[in-house]
Amino acid sequence: MTCWTKQEWLRTLGLCYGYSMGRYALWVVTGLALLMAAEAHAALSGRLPSDVRQIVFAMRKPAADGHWYANFGYYADEQQRPAYVPGGRLCVLDVQTGNVRRLLDDPEGGVRDPVVDYDGSTILFSYRPGKSTHFHLYTIQANGTGLRRLTQGDYDDIEPCWLPDGQIMFVSSRCRRWVNCWLTQVATLYRCKRDGSGIERVSGNIEQDNTPWVLSDGRVIYQRWEYIDRSQVHYHHLWAMNPDGTGQMVFFGNEHPGTVMIDSKPIPDSNRIVAVFSPGHGRREHDGAIAIVDPEAGPDDLTKVTILQSKPVFRDPYPLGSGYFLAARENGLVLLDDQGRIDQLYALPTTDRKAGYQCHEPRPLVARTREPIISSRTSKNEPSGTLVLADVYRGRNMSGVQRGEVKQLLVIESLPKPINFTGGMDPLSYGGTFTLERVLGTVPVESDGSACFKVPARRSLFFVALDEKGMSVKRMQSFLSVQPGEVTGCVGCHERRSETPAVQFGNLAALRRPPSRIKPMDDLPDVFDFPRDIQPILNRLCMDCHGYDKTARGGPYAGKLILSGDHGPMFSHSYYEMTVKQLFSDGRNRPVSNRAPRTIGSSASRVLTLLDGSHYGVRATERQRTILRLWIETGAPYPGTYAALGTGMIGGYAQNRLVNTDTDWPTTRAAAKVIQRRCGHCHTGNRVLPKSLSDERGVSFWNFDLQDPRLRMSRHIVFNLSRPNRSLMLLAPLATHAGGYQICGKANQRQAVFETVEDSDYQKLLSMIQAGQRELERIKRFDMPGFQPRGAYIREMKRYGVLPADLPAKTLLNPYTVDRAYWRMTQEY
C-alpha cells in the first residue's frame, strides 16, 4: 500500500471542494489529521533519547478530596467512606505511533505509581484490585504477563521505588496513625525485599512521607510533612536518607513555608533534581509547577530554584537527560525541555476524559544504571541510636545566648494519633498544638556546648535547650529520628547545613565518656492533661482572685481574668483564658521557623513570672513550677488523651464545619432574640456577642490572631456549662444587688440590663445555657465521670489489636491506658 504525502492530501482536499465533493472531504481531512499526528509523534520522538520507545503510565480517577495525600484508605467517620475513586489502568504508550496498549484495566480497582526496574522490563506498581479496599505492591512484565502480588494486609502500600540493592522502598499506612489535621490515614516510609517480605519501617514521622526516589549518590530523596511548633499547612519539603533510614536530613526548603515539594528525581549527569512545587498546602494528586533545584548552595537558597512551568497543572516529572523531562497533566502526557517549552505526547480520548480518568506517573521503559549501594549502618538488635551534638551555641539564630548558659537538653517525643476527626486542632488546643507530646527526660550539655546521648530508635523526637533553672533557651521546631544502632550528629542548633564543625569531633568533651542515657523526670506525668495536672495548681494559687465569686482577697473577675475550671462549650474557662490572655507561649499555628532564643516556650510564658512571688506574693512550689513548665514545653494541651478527639464539644468541628451545634434548639432561638434586643445596641462590630453556644462569630478556629478583640467575648468564655448562673453572659448585665457584676447597662444612668434574675429575658438566656449543660452531661467530656471515647476511636484500636475485637459495647475504658498501649504498639511497626 502506497502512503500519500501531506502535499498529496492537501491537493486532493482542494479538488474535493473545487468539484463540490463534500462527502469525500471528510475522508480526506481525517487522513490528513492522522498523517500530521504521526509526523508530530515522529518529531517528538526525535527529541527523546534514542532508547525511549515506550512509556508506561497510570490512568485513574482523581480522589474527591482536595488534599495531595488523601487518596487511599478511608475517612474517619463511622461510614468509613473510601478516599479513592474506582477506576484504574496501567498503560504503555508507543512514542513513535502514539498507540496505547493496556497492561491492566480494572474499572472497579485502582492503579498508581508505576516504576521500571533497572532491567527495563519489570514494572513495580501499586494496585487495588476490583472492589478490594487496599492498595498493595505488585509487579508485572512490560509485555503484560507475570502479574504478581508482593505485599498484603489491612493497610495500603503505595509510591514504591526500586533500590540499588534490589530491594524496595515504599510508603505505607502500616504505621497505624492518622493525619494530625485531617480525617485520613498517614503513610510513612518502609522498605522490603524484592519479593515483598522483610517489611520494616524506616521513618519515625507521625505525619505524611511521600514519593521516595533514589538519588544519583544512592541516598533516597522524599517529601516530609511536619509541623512541630509551627503551621500545619506550610512545611512539606524535601528530605534525604540512606536506604536503611539512617542519615535523615533536610535536602531543600524546610525554612521556606508555603509549598509542597514532592515527586522529586535526580537529573542525569548533574547534582540537580526536578520536582513538583505544589502551591500552598498542595493540590489534589500533587498538581503543581515543574521546578529544578540545585542544592549546591545548601537547603535554603531559593535563588537556586528554576521554574520550568509555573502553571500548577503538572505532576510526576521524570528527567530523561539532554535537558528533557516527561510529565503528566490532567488529560495527557507531555514532554518539556529545560527552557520550559512543552509538547503534547499523548492526549486522553474524549470518552476517557468524560469518564473522569487522568494520566499519572509517566516512566520510560528503558534499562538504567544502578546507583551506588550504601552499606547499612544499623544494628537491628539495638533499641536505640546515638546522637552527637558538636556545639549547641553554633547556629543561625542564637544571638544573645552566652556560652555556658545551656545546661541540658529536654528530650520530647511527638506522639502519633490513632484517629482524627477534623482539620483543626480541637479539642487538643485552641489555635496551638495538634499533637500530644511526651517528656522522655533530659541529657547533659558539656561546658564546650557538646552532648552525646542515646535516644530510642524510630521515634519522632525533638529537643529544647534548657538553662540552669530548666527554662527554655531555644526550641528545635522540627523533629529527628534515628535507626537502631545508628550514630549520627549535627554541628549545632539550627546551624547552616552547608557548614562543617569548627571543632574536631574527637576533641569534644561529650565524647570523652560513654553516651548519656536520658534521665526521666521522677514522679511527674509524661503526657500532661490540663484538668488533671494544671487546674489543681490554679485552684491552689489563683482562685482567691481569679474565680467567679468574691473572696476575702478580692475578685470576682480580678484583672478580667478567669482561671476557674468550669466547662465552656469546648474547653474549660481557665484553659481558654490562659490561651487568649497569652499566659503561655507556644509555637501556635503560624508559618514561622527558627525563632529567636527565649521567644517561645517556658522562658516566654508569663504564668511562670506571675508565680515567682512578684504578683501579690503568690509563689508556686518547685514541683508546681516544674509541672507548669513541662506542660508548656509539650505544647500546652487541654486533654492528655487522644480519646478526647471528636467528643465532649458543643459546636465542635468535622471536616472544618461546625457540628453538634445548638442553633436549632428552641431555647437557643429564644435566647438569640434576647441577645439581639437587649444587648445588640451596644455590642456591635468586634464587641458583638455570640448568639448561641456554637457561634464563633467569624473567628477562624485554627488560624486567628491572639490580639483579635472578638476573643474577649467568645462563646468559649461567656457560657458556663458547669454552673450556668455563673456565665458571664448573665453576670455582666445583672445588677450587683442581684448577684451580678453590672458591667453592662446604660452607663450614663448606672442602670443594669437585668435588675433581677426573675426577668423573663434573663431566664431565656439561662434556659439556653442550662440546655447546653444537659447536652454536655449527655455527650460527656474526657474529664467527666462516665466518659466514653467515640466509636471510631474504639474501632481503630480494635483494628490495631490494642483492644480485643470482641470488646463488649459500652465497656468503660481508661483512655490514658489505651493511648499508652497504642503508642507502645506503634513502636513495633
mmCIF file of C-alpha atoms in Angstrom, residues 11-316:
data_model
loop_
_atom_site.group_PDB
_atom_site.id
_atom_site.type_symbol
_atom_site.label_atom_id
_atom_site.label_comp_id
_atom_site.label_asym_id
_atom_site.label_seq_id
_atom_site.Cartn_x
_atom_site.Cartn_y
_atom_site.Cartn_z
ATOM 1 C CA ARG A 11 -4.133 18.760 -3.195
ATOM 2 C CA THR A 12 -6.888 16.133 -3.049
ATOM 3 C CA LEU A 13 -8.752 18.155 -0.406
ATOM 4 C CA GLY A 14 -8.710 21.183 -2.739
ATOM 5 C CA LEU A 15 -10.060 19.133 -5.618
ATOM 6 C CA CYS A 16 -12.876 17.826 -3.415
ATOM 7 C CA TYR A 17 -14.050 21.318 -2.538
ATOM 8 C CA GLY A 18 -13.451 22.584 -6.096
ATOM 9 C CA TYR A 19 -15.756 19.951 -7.538
ATOM 10 C CA SER A 20 -18.237 20.171 -4.588
ATOM 11 C CA MET A 21 -17.446 16.660 -3.463
ATOM 12 C CA GLY A 22 -18.098 17.423 0.234
ATOM 13 C CA ARG A 23 -18.777 13.802 1.102
ATOM 14 C CA TYR A 24 -15.209 12.910 0.208
ATOM 15 C CA ALA A 25 -13.747 15.919 2.019
ATOM 16 C CA LEU A 26 -14.303 14.384 5.465
ATOM 17 C CA TRP A 27 -12.342 11.297 4.428
ATOM 18 C CA VAL A 28 -9.504 13.464 3.188
ATOM 19 C CA VAL A 29 -9.444 15.621 6.368
ATOM 20 C CA THR A 30 -9.342 12.506 8.532
ATOM 21 C CA GLY A 31 -6.450 11.071 6.581
ATOM 22 C CA LEU A 32 -4.583 14.383 6.775
ATOM 23 C CA ALA A 33 -5.113 14.565 10.547
ATOM 24 C CA LEU A 34 -3.756 11.057 11.017
ATOM 25 C CA LEU A 35 -0.710 11.835 8.928
ATOM 26 C CA MET A 36 0.001 15.062 10.832
ATOM 27 C CA ALA A 37 -0.381 13.262 14.168
ATOM 28 C CA ALA A 38 2.098 10.610 13.047
ATOM 29 C CA GLU A 39 4.528 13.303 11.939
ATOM 30 C CA ALA A 40 4.146 15.090 15.287
ATOM 31 C CA HIS A 41 4.951 11.890 17.199
ATOM 32 C CA ALA A 42 7.934 11.283 14.950
ATOM 33 C CA ALA A 43 9.167 14.814 15.615
ATOM 34 C CA LEU A 44 8.757 14.405 19.363
ATOM 35 C CA SER A 45 10.441 11.029 19.369
ATOM 36 C CA GLY A 46 13.366 12.647 17.636
ATOM 37 C CA ARG A 47 13.895 14.793 20.722
ATOM 38 C CA LEU A 48 13.699 11.842 23.098
ATOM 39 C CA PRO A 49 16.742 9.683 23.874
ATOM 40 C CA SER A 50 17.040 7.016 21.203
ATOM 41 C CA ASP A 51 16.244 4.176 23.618
ATOM 42 C CA VAL A 52 12.960 5.711 24.821
ATOM 43 C CA ARG A 53 10.447 3.986 22.578
ATOM 44 C CA GLN A 54 7.758 3.189 25.133
ATOM 45 C CA ILE A 55 6.427 4.966 28.233
ATOM 46 C CA VAL A 56 4.479 3.244 30.972
ATOM 47 C CA PHE A 57 1.936 5.343 32.834
ATOM 48 C CA ALA A 58 -1.094 5.002 35.090
ATOM 49 C CA MET A 59 -4.622 6.166 34.492
ATOM 50 C CA ARG A 60 -7.051 6.663 37.353
ATOM 51 C CA LYS A 61 -9.831 8.883 38.558
ATOM 52 C CA PRO A 62 -8.755 11.579 40.998
ATOM 53 C CA ALA A 63 -9.788 11.475 44.619
ATOM 54 C CA ALA A 64 -12.646 13.774 45.574
ATOM 55 C CA ASP A 65 -10.573 15.267 48.402
ATOM 56 C CA GLY A 66 -8.507 18.320 47.521
ATOM 57 C CA HIS A 67 -5.516 17.319 49.680
ATOM 58 C CA TRP A 68 -2.478 15.856 47.936
ATOM 59 C CA TYR A 69 -2.203 12.938 50.391
ATOM 60 C CA ALA A 70 -5.889 11.941 50.774
ATOM 61 C CA ASN A 71 -6.176 9.335 48.014
ATOM 62 C CA PHE A 72 -6.030 5.967 49.775
ATOM 63 C CA GLY A 73 -7.742 4.273 52.704
ATOM 64 C CA TYR A 74 -10.936 5.606 54.239
ATOM 65 C CA TYR A 75 -12.216 8.567 56.216
ATOM 66 C CA ALA A 76 -12.506 8.539 59.989
ATOM 67 C CA ASP A 77 -16.276 8.782 60.119
ATOM 68 C CA GLU A 78 -18.447 5.859 61.138
ATOM 69 C CA GLN A 79 -19.337 5.173 57.480
ATOM 70 C CA GLN A 80 -15.641 4.704 56.584
ATOM 71 C CA ARG A 81 -16.093 6.402 53.216
ATOM 72 C CA PRO A 82 -13.281 5.459 50.809
ATOM 73 C CA ALA A 83 -10.788 8.213 49.995
ATOM 74 C CA TYR A 84 -10.243 6.836 46.467
ATOM 75 C CA VAL A 85 -12.456 6.710 43.371
ATOM 76 C CA PRO A 86 -12.856 3.405 41.454
ATOM 77 C CA GLY A 87 -11.263 3.048 38.047
ATOM 78 C CA GLY A 88 -7.641 2.334 37.119
ATOM 79 C CA ARG A 89 -5.433 1.282 34.213
ATOM 80 C CA LEU A 90 -1.765 0.546 33.634
ATOM 81 C CA CYS A 91 -0.849 1.572 30.103
ATOM 82 C CA VAL A 92 2.106 1.722 27.716
ATOM 83 C CA LEU A 93 2.461 4.484 25.106
ATOM 84 C CA ASP A 94 4.383 3.846 21.872
ATOM 85 C CA VAL A 95 6.087 7.198 21.285
ATOM 86 C CA GLN A 96 6.562 6.525 17.557
ATOM 87 C CA THR A 97 2.942 5.761 16.721
ATOM 88 C CA GLY A 98 1.030 7.285 19.620
ATOM 89 C CA ASN A 99 -0.725 3.961 20.186
ATOM 90 C CA VAL A 100 -1.553 2.898 23.739
ATOM 91 C CA ARG A 101 -1.873 -0.667 24.974
ATOM 92 C CA ARG A 102 -3.350 -1.588 28.338
ATOM 93 C CA LEU A 103 -1.409 -3.905 30.619
ATOM 94 C CA LEU A 104 -4.151 -3.754 33.225
ATOM 95 C CA ASP A 105 -7.688 -2.378 33.090
ATOM 96 C CA ASP A 106 -9.806 -2.513 36.247
ATOM 97 C CA PRO A 107 -12.976 -0.348 36.237
ATOM 98 C CA GLU A 108 -13.569 -1.024 39.957
ATOM 99 C CA GLY A 109 -9.948 -1.067 41.056
ATOM 100 C CA GLY A 110 -7.134 1.437 41.289
ATOM 101 C CA VAL A 111 -3.685 1.646 39.671
ATOM 102 C CA ARG A 112 -0.928 4.045 40.664
ATOM 103 C CA ASP A 113 2.801 4.723 40.993
ATOM 104 C CA PRO A 114 4.456 2.540 38.302
ATOM 105 C CA VAL A 115 8.258 2.407 38.359
ATOM 106 C CA VAL A 116 10.504 0.459 35.977
ATOM 107 C CA ASP A 117 13.220 -1.829 37.316
ATOM 108 C CA TYR A 118 16.840 -1.340 36.338
ATOM 109 C CA ASP A 119 16.443 -4.107 33.733
ATOM 110 C CA GLY A 120 13.874 -2.018 31.845
ATOM 111 C CA SER A 121 11.232 -4.737 31.708
ATOM 112 C CA THR A 122 9.779 -5.332 35.201
ATOM 113 C CA ILE A 123 7.224 -2.778 36.360
ATOM 114 C CA LEU A 124 6.584 -2.284 40.076
ATOM 115 C CA PHE A 125 3.337 -0.506 40.940
ATOM 116 C CA SER A 126 0.560 -0.129 43.483
ATOM 117 C CA TYR A 127 -2.734 -1.834 42.737
ATOM 118 C CA ARG A 128 -6.133 -2.092 44.401
ATOM 119 C CA PRO A 129 -7.902 -4.978 42.601
ATOM 120 C CA GLY A 130 -11.629 -4.835 41.906
ATOM 121 C CA LYS A 131 -13.743 -3.891 44.883
ATOM 122 C CA SER A 132 -10.987 -4.530 47.424
ATOM 123 C CA THR A 133 -10.245 -1.702 49.802
ATOM 124 C CA HIS A 134 -6.430 -1.561 49.970
ATOM 125 C CA PHE A 135 -3.555 -0.799 47.614
ATOM 126 C CA HIS A 136 -0.653 -3.258 47.678
ATOM 127 C CA LEU A 137 2.571 -3.648 45.734
ATOM 128 C CA TYR A 138 2.576 -5.712 42.528
ATOM 129 C CA THR A 139 4.949 -6.399 39.672
ATOM 130 C CA ILE A 140 4.146 -7.091 36.041
ATOM 131 C CA GLN A 141 6.279 -7.524 32.940
ATOM 132 C CA ALA A 142 6.313 -4.888 30.234
ATOM 133 C CA ASN A 143 4.536 -7.287 27.870
ATOM 134 C CA GLY A 144 1.623 -7.640 30.285
ATOM 135 C CA THR A 145 2.497 -11.063 31.663
ATOM 136 C CA GLY A 146 3.516 -12.226 35.118
ATOM 137 C CA LEU A 147 1.245 -10.138 37.365
ATOM 138 C CA ARG A 148 2.432 -10.859 40.905
ATOM 139 C CA ARG A 149 1.337 -9.533 44.282
ATOM 140 C CA LEU A 150 4.151 -8.666 46.690
ATOM 141 C CA THR A 151 2.512 -7.259 49.853
ATOM 142 C CA GLN A 152 -0.729 -7.835 51.678
ATOM 143 C CA GLY A 153 -2.558 -6.899 54.861
ATOM 144 C CA ASP A 154 -5.145 -4.483 56.221
ATOM 145 C CA TYR A 155 -3.099 -1.455 55.121
ATOM 146 C CA ASP A 156 -2.155 0.473 51.990
ATOM 147 C CA ASP A 157 1.244 0.275 50.282
ATOM 148 C CA ILE A 158 1.858 2.999 47.701
ATOM 149 C CA GLU A 159 4.557 5.048 45.915
ATOM 150 C CA PRO A 160 7.287 2.385 45.620
ATOM 151 C CA CYS A 161 10.748 2.766 44.156
ATOM 152 C CA TRP A 162 13.456 0.218 43.375
ATOM 153 C CA LEU A 163 16.612 0.431 45.484
ATOM 154 C CA PRO A 164 20.077 -0.253 44.030
ATOM 155 C CA ASP A 165 20.467 -3.417 46.112
ATOM 156 C CA GLY A 166 17.312 -4.900 44.554
ATOM 157 C CA GLN A 167 15.043 -4.139 47.472
ATOM 158 C CA ILE A 168 12.062 -1.768 47.503
ATOM 159 C CA MET A 169 11.259 1.418 49.401
ATOM 160 C CA PHE A 170 7.636 2.473 49.584
ATOM 161 C CA VAL A 171 5.096 4.461 51.584
ATOM 162 C CA SER A 172 2.629 2.599 53.772
ATOM 163 C CA SER A 173 -0.183 3.101 56.280
ATOM 164 C CA ARG A 174 1.229 0.163 58.268
ATOM 165 C CA CYS A 175 2.454 2.851 60.666
ATOM 166 C CA ARG A 176 -1.107 2.887 62.090
ATOM 167 C CA ARG A 177 -1.546 6.620 62.501
ATOM 168 C CA TRP A 178 -3.766 9.390 61.168
ATOM 169 C CA VAL A 179 -3.116 12.846 59.766
ATOM 170 C CA ASN A 180 -2.928 15.252 62.695
ATOM 171 C CA CYS A 181 -5.151 17.802 60.958
ATOM 172 C CA TRP A 182 -7.415 15.754 58.700
ATOM 173 C CA LEU A 183 -9.690 12.719 58.618
ATOM 174 C CA THR A 184 -7.484 10.355 56.594
ATOM 175 C CA GLN A 185 -4.625 7.994 57.336
ATOM 176 C CA VAL A 186 -0.896 8.650 57.354
ATOM 177 C CA ALA A 187 1.597 6.702 55.263
ATOM 178 C CA THR A 188 5.325 6.739 56.062
ATOM 179 C CA LEU A 189 8.465 5.184 54.595
ATOM 180 C CA TYR A 190 9.085 1.423 54.683
ATOM 181 C CA ARG A 191 11.346 -0.973 52.828
ATOM 182 C CA CYS A 192 11.101 -4.635 51.938
ATOM 183 C CA LYS A 193 12.835 -7.326 49.946
ATOM 184 C CA ARG A 194 12.212 -7.790 46.246
ATOM 185 C CA ASP A 195 9.557 -10.422 46.914
ATOM 186 C CA GLY A 196 7.685 -8.246 49.425
ATOM 187 C CA SER A 197 8.990 -9.996 52.540
ATOM 188 C CA GLY A 198 11.014 -8.486 55.362
ATOM 189 C CA ILE A 199 8.981 -5.299 55.676
ATOM 190 C CA GLU A 200 10.480 -2.754 58.086
ATOM 191 C CA ARG A 201 9.745 0.870 58.917
ATOM 192 C CA VAL A 202 12.499 3.416 58.295
ATOM 193 C CA SER A 203 10.665 6.606 59.264
ATOM 194 C CA GLY A 204 9.668 7.944 62.661
ATOM 195 C CA ASN A 205 7.369 10.597 61.214
ATOM 196 C CA ILE A 206 3.906 10.948 62.727
ATOM 197 C CA GLU A 207 2.803 12.792 59.586
ATOM 198 C CA GLN A 208 2.980 12.022 55.890
ATOM 199 C CA ASP A 209 6.051 10.930 53.909
ATOM 200 C CA ASN A 210 5.713 10.797 50.127
ATOM 201 C CA THR A 211 7.305 9.836 46.808
ATOM 202 C CA PRO A 212 10.707 8.302 47.670
ATOM 203 C CA TRP A 213 13.236 8.092 44.810
ATOM 204 C CA VAL A 214 16.915 7.161 44.673
ATOM 205 C CA LEU A 215 19.401 9.994 44.161
ATOM 206 C CA SER A 216 22.469 9.569 41.983
ATOM 207 C CA ASP A 217 24.657 9.085 45.102
ATOM 208 C CA GLY A 218 22.488 6.207 46.400
ATOM 209 C CA ARG A 219 20.546 8.137 49.021
ATOM 210 C CA VAL A 220 16.758 8.416 48.888
ATOM 211 C CA ILE A 221 15.007 11.760 48.451
ATOM 212 C CA TYR A 222 11.416 12.136 49.638
ATOM 213 C CA GLN A 223 8.805 14.635 50.784
ATOM 214 C CA ARG A 224 8.325 15.008 54.546
ATOM 215 C CA TRP A 225 5.444 16.859 56.193
ATOM 216 C CA GLU A 226 5.774 18.140 59.757
ATOM 217 C CA TYR A 227 4.551 20.949 61.990
ATOM 218 C CA ILE A 228 6.153 20.939 65.416
ATOM 219 C CA ASP A 229 5.754 24.398 66.995
ATOM 220 C CA ARG A 230 4.690 25.858 63.651
ATOM 221 C CA SER A 231 1.988 25.923 60.981
ATOM 222 C CA GLN A 232 0.161 22.778 59.941
ATOM 223 C CA VAL A 233 -0.056 23.723 56.252
ATOM 224 C CA HIS A 234 3.314 25.226 55.341
ATOM 225 C CA TYR A 235 6.127 22.718 55.912
ATOM 226 C CA HIS A 236 6.249 19.814 53.464
ATOM 227 C CA HIS A 237 9.651 19.839 51.866
ATOM 228 C CA LEU A 238 12.412 17.639 50.501
ATOM 229 C CA TRP A 239 14.463 15.408 52.783
ATOM 230 C CA ALA A 240 17.001 12.668 52.151
ATOM 231 C CA MET A 241 18.083 9.489 53.932
ATOM 232 C CA ASN A 242 20.168 6.426 53.287
ATOM 233 C CA PRO A 243 18.175 3.419 52.047
ATOM 234 C CA ASP A 244 18.334 1.879 55.546
ATOM 235 C CA GLY A 245 16.746 5.009 57.071
ATOM 236 C CA THR A 246 19.946 6.414 58.572
ATOM 237 C CA GLY A 247 21.293 9.887 57.949
ATOM 238 C CA GLN A 248 17.961 11.666 57.687
ATOM 239 C CA MET A 249 18.447 15.352 56.915
ATOM 240 C CA VAL A 250 16.798 18.187 55.042
ATOM 241 C CA PHE A 251 17.570 18.324 51.328
ATOM 242 C CA PHE A 252 15.768 21.534 50.420
ATOM 243 C CA GLY A 253 13.164 24.013 51.611
ATOM 244 C CA ASN A 254 12.485 23.392 55.304
ATOM 245 C CA GLU A 255 12.962 27.079 56.200
ATOM 246 C CA HIS A 256 10.622 28.287 53.442
ATOM 247 C CA PRO A 257 6.901 27.844 54.120
ATOM 248 C CA GLY A 258 4.101 27.640 51.639
ATOM 249 C CA THR A 259 4.968 24.973 49.049
ATOM 250 C CA VAL A 260 4.616 21.195 48.860
ATOM 251 C CA MET A 261 7.851 19.947 47.260
ATOM 252 C CA ILE A 262 7.148 16.455 46.006
ATOM 253 C CA ASP A 263 7.779 13.902 43.227
ATOM 254 C CA SER A 264 11.481 14.719 43.090
ATOM 255 C CA LYS A 265 14.047 12.824 40.998
ATOM 256 C CA PRO A 266 17.718 13.334 40.123
ATOM 257 C CA ILE A 267 18.636 14.792 36.746
ATOM 258 C CA PRO A 268 21.201 12.550 34.997
ATOM 259 C CA ASP A 269 24.806 13.725 34.893
ATOM 260 C CA SER A 270 24.241 16.538 37.395
ATOM 261 C CA ASN A 271 23.640 17.113 41.096
ATOM 262 C CA ARG A 272 20.315 18.822 40.409
ATOM 263 C CA ILE A 273 16.846 17.407 40.895
ATOM 264 C CA VAL A 274 13.487 18.016 39.263
ATOM 265 C CA ALA A 275 10.372 18.222 41.446
ATOM 266 C CA VAL A 276 6.802 19.385 41.609
ATOM 267 C CA PHE A 277 6.268 22.595 43.594
ATOM 268 C CA SER A 278 2.598 22.371 44.504
ATOM 269 C CA PRO A 279 1.388 25.750 45.802
ATOM 270 C CA GLY A 280 0.280 26.449 49.353
ATOM 271 C CA HIS A 281 -0.784 23.314 51.195
ATOM 272 C CA GLY A 282 -0.599 21.371 47.952
ATOM 273 C CA ARG A 283 -3.166 20.413 45.353
ATOM 274 C CA ARG A 284 -5.003 17.242 44.578
ATOM 275 C CA GLU A 285 -2.881 14.477 43.044
ATOM 276 C CA HIS A 286 0.310 16.576 43.530
ATOM 277 C CA ASP A 287 -0.590 19.116 40.829
ATOM 278 C CA GLY A 288 1.921 21.950 40.718
ATOM 279 C CA ALA A 289 4.695 23.728 38.874
ATOM 280 C CA ILE A 290 7.753 21.909 37.489
ATOM 281 C CA ALA A 291 10.931 23.087 39.220
ATOM 282 C CA ILE A 292 14.650 22.335 39.003
ATOM 283 C CA VAL A 293 16.592 22.602 42.264
ATOM 284 C CA ASP A 294 20.365 22.929 42.570
ATOM 285 C CA PRO A 295 21.327 22.046 46.197
ATOM 286 C CA GLU A 296 24.924 23.198 45.781
ATOM 287 C CA ALA A 297 24.418 26.301 47.968
ATOM 288 C CA GLY A 298 22.591 24.413 50.699
ATOM 289 C CA PRO A 299 18.983 23.606 51.528
ATOM 290 C CA ASP A 300 17.675 27.163 51.886
ATOM 291 C CA ASP A 301 18.861 29.126 48.824
ATOM 292 C CA LEU A 302 15.765 29.880 46.750
ATOM 293 C CA THR A 303 17.883 31.518 44.049
ATOM 294 C CA LYS A 304 18.931 28.011 43.058
ATOM 295 C CA VAL A 305 15.370 27.116 42.028
ATOM 296 C CA THR A 306 14.380 27.354 38.356
ATOM 297 C CA ILE A 307 10.691 27.067 37.488
ATOM 298 C CA LEU A 308 10.238 25.401 34.094
ATOM 299 C CA GLN A 309 6.472 25.676 34.004
ATOM 300 C CA SER A 310 4.732 27.872 36.575
ATOM 301 C CA LYS A 311 1.155 26.796 35.916
ATOM 302 C CA PRO A 312 0.202 24.418 38.759
ATOM 303 C CA VAL A 313 -1.240 21.744 36.471
ATOM 304 C CA PHE A 314 1.675 19.296 36.125
ATOM 305 C CA ARG A 315 2.599 16.189 38.074
ATOM 306 C CA ASP A 316 5.109 13.335 38.208
#
